[in-house]
Short mmCIF file of C-alpha atoms in Angstrom, two decimals:
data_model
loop_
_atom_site.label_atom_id
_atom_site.label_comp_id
_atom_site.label_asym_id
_atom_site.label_seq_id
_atom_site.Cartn_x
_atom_site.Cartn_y
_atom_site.Cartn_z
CA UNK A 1201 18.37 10.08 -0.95
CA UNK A 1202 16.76 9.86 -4.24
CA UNK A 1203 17.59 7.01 -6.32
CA UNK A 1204 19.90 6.92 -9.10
CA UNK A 1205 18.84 5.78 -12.41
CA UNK A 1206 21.48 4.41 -15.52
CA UNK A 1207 20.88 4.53 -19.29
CA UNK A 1208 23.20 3.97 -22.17
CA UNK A 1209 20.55 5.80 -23.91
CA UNK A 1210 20.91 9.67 -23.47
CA UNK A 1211 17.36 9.98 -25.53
CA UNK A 1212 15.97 7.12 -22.88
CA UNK A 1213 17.75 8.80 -19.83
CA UNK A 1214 16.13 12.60 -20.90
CA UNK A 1215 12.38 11.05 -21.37
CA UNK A 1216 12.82 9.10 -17.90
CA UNK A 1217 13.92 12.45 -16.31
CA UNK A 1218 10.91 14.10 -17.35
CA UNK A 1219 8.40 11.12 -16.92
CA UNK A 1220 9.82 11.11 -12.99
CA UNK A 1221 9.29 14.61 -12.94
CA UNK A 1222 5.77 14.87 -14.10
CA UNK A 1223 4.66 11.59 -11.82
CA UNK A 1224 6.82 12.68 -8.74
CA UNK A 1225 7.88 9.41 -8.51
CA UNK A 1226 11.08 10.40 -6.06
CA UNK A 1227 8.10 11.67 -3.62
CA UNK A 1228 5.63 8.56 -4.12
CA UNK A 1229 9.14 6.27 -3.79
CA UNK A 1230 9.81 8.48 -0.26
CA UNK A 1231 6.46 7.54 0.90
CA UNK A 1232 6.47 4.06 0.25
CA UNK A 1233 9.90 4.11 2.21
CA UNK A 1234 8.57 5.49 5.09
CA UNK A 1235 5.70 3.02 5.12
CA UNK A 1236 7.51 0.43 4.62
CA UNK A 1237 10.05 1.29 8.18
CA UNK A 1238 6.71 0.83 10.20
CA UNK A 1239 4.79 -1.45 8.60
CA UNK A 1240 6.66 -3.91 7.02
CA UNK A 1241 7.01 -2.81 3.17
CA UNK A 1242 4.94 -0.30 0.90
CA UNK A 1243 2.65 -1.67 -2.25
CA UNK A 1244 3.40 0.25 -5.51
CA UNK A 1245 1.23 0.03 -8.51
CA UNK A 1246 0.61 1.43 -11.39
CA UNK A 1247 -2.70 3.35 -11.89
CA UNK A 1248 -3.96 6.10 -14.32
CA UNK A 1249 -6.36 8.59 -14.14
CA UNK A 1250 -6.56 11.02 -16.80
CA UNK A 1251 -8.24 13.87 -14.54
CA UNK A 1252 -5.04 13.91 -12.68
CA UNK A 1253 -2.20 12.90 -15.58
CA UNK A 1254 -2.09 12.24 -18.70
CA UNK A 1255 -0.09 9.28 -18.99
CA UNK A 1256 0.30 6.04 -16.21
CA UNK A 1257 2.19 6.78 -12.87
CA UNK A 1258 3.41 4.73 -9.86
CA UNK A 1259 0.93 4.71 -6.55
CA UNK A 1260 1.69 3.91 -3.16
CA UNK A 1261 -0.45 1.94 -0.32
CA UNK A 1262 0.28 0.82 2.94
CA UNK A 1263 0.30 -2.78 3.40
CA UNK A 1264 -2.80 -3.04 6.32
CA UNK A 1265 -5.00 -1.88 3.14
CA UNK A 1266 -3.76 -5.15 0.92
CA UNK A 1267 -4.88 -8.59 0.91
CA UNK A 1268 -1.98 -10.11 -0.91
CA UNK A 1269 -1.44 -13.58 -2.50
CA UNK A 1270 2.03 -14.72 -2.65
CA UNK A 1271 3.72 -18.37 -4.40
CA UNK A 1272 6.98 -18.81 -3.60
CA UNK A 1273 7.98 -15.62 -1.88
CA UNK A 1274 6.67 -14.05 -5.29
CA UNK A 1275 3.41 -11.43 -5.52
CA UNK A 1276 1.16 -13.55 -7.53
CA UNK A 1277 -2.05 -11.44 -7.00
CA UNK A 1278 -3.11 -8.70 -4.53
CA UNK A 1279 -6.82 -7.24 -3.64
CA UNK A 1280 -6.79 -3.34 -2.31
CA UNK A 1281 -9.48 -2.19 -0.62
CA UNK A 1282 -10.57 1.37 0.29
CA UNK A 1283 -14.31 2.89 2.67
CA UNK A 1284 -15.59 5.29 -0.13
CA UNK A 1285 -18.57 6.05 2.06
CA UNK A 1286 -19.43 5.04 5.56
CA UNK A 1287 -22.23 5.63 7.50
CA UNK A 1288 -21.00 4.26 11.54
CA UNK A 1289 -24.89 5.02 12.85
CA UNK A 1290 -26.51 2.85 9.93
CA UNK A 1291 -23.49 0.58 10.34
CA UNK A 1292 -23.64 1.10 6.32
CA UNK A 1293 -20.28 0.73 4.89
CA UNK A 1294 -19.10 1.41 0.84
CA UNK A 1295 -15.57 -0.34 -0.02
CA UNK A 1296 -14.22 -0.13 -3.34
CA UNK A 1297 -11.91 -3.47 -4.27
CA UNK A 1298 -9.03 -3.73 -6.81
CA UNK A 1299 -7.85 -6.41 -7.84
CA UNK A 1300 -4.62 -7.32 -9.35
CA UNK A 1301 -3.71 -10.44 -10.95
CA UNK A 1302 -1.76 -11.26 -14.01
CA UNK A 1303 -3.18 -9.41 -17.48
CA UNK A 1304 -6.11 -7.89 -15.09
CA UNK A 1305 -7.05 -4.85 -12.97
CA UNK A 1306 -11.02 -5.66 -11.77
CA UNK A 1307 -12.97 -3.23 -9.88
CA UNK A 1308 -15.85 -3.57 -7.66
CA UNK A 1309 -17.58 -2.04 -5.22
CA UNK A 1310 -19.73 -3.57 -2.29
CA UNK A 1311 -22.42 -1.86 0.34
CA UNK A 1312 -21.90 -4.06 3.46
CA UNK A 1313 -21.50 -3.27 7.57
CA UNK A 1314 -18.46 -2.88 8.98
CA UNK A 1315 -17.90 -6.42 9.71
CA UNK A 1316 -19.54 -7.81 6.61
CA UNK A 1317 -18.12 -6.78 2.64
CA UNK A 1318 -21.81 -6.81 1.96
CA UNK A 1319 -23.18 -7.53 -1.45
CA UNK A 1320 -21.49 -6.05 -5.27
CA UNK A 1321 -23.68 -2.53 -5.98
CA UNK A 1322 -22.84 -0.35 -9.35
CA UNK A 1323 -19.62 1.61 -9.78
CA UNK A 1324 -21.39 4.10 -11.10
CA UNK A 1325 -22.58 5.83 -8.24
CA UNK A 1326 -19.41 6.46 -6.57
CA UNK A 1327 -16.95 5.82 -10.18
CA UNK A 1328 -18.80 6.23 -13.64
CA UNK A 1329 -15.41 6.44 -15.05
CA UNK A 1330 -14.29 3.58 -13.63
CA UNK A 1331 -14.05 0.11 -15.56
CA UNK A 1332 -15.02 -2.79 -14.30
CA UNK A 1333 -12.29 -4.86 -15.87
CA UNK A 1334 -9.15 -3.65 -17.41
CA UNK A 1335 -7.15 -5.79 -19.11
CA UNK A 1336 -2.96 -5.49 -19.45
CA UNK A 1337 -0.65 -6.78 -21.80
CA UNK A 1338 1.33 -9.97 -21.77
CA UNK A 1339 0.11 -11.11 -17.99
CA UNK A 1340 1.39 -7.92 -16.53
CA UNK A 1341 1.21 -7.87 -12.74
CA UNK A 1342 0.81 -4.24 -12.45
CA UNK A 1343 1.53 -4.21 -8.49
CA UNK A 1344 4.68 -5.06 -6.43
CA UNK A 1345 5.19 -5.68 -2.97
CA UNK A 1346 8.53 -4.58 -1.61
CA UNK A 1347 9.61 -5.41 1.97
CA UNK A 1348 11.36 -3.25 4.18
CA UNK A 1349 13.77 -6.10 5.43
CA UNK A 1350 13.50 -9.72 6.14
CA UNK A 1351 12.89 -12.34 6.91
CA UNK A 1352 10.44 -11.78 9.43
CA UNK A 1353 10.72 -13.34 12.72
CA UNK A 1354 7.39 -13.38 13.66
CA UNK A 1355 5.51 -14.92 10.50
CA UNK A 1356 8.80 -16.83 9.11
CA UNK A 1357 7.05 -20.28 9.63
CA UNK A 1358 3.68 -19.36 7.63
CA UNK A 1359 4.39 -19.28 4.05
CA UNK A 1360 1.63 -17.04 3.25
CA UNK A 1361 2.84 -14.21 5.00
CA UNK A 1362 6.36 -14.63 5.58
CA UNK A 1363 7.45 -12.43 2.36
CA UNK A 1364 5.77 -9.29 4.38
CA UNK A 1365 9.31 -8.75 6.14
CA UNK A 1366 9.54 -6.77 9.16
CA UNK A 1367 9.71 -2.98 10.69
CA UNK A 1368 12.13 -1.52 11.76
CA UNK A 1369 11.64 -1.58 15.26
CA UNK A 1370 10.57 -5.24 15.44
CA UNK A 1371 12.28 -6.90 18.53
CA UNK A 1372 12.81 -3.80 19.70
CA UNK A 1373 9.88 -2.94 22.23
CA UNK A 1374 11.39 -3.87 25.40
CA UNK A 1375 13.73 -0.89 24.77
CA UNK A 1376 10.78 1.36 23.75
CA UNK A 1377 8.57 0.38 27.01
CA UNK A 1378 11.77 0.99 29.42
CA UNK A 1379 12.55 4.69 27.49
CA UNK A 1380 8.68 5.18 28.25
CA UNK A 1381 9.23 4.33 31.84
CA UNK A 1382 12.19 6.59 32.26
CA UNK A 1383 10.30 9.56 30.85
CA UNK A 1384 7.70 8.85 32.60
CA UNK A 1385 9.21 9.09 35.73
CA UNK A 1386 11.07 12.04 34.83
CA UNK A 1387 8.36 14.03 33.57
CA UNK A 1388 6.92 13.11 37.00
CA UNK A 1389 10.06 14.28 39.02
CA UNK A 1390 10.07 17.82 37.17
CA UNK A 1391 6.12 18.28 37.66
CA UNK A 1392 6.92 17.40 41.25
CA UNK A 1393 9.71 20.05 41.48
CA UNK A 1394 7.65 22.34 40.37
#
């Protein structure tokens, strides 16, 4: 279900409703849920691109495409990372990196191999509209992490990943391999009485 918002502000509550509407926020929320069940919790950050909206709007990434930096069970700082261009013959790899930290959004892109980031190349190529630093106001941290649930059994003792949380289905497997077993035996016995 959607998430219900409060105002006291009718004015406030009718610009919200048509700032979610234009962003699809419900939809980009929905996605970062579903993310989140599987693999851990869902990134959401704000990002702007004026050849797709005119104003701001909330983006969502998965967590295995993150390299996050967290004091106290708090999101201090995060790095995204994206392949814009690979070539697996050449082994020539292009990844774009964003980071986040407080007042900041920096942008760079590196040519590398698929086990190396490589060296820092132009954005221009692959981004001419693209700064290389943007800043924000007030030391705004314009990413989030939130976890699906914790705390998480595996990482609890290792303070640099322990905020992650955990799936759903963590602790779980033994279940999933035995209801693999049984169908596969099954499947088996109907082939067979065939």
């Amino acid at each position: 279900e959607p998430p219900q918002y409060i105002f006291e502000n009718e004015a406030t509550a009718k610009h919200f409703a048509k700032l979610r509407d234009e962003t699809d926020l419900d939809t980009c929320l929905l996605g970062a849920a579903e993310v989140a069940s599987a693999l851990t919790g869902s990134y959401l950050y704000v990002t702007w691109d004026k050849a797709v909206s005119e104003r701001p709007f909330i983006a969502t990434i998965a967590p295995d495409s993150v390299v996050p930096e967290f004091k106290w069970n708090k999101l201090v700082a995060a790095t995204l990372w994206q392949c814009v261009y690979e070539d697996k013959e050449k082994d020539v790899y292009v990844r774009l990196l964003t980071r986040y930290e407080p007042g900041y959004i920096i942008n760079a892109l590196y040519t590398g191999k698929k086990k190396n980031l490589g060296q820092r190349t132009s954005l221009t190529e692959y981004f001419p509209n693209l700064p290389e630093t943007q800043n924000l106001p007030d030391g705004l941290l314009a990413i989030d992490y939130v976890p699906n649930m914790g705390p998480s059994r595996l990482w609890r003792k290792d303070p640099r990943i322990a905020p992650l949380g955990r799936p759903d289905y963590q602790g779980v497997e033994p279940l999933f391999a035995a209801v693999d077993e049984v169908m596969s035996s099954w499947m088996r016995d109907i082939r067979l009485g065939k």
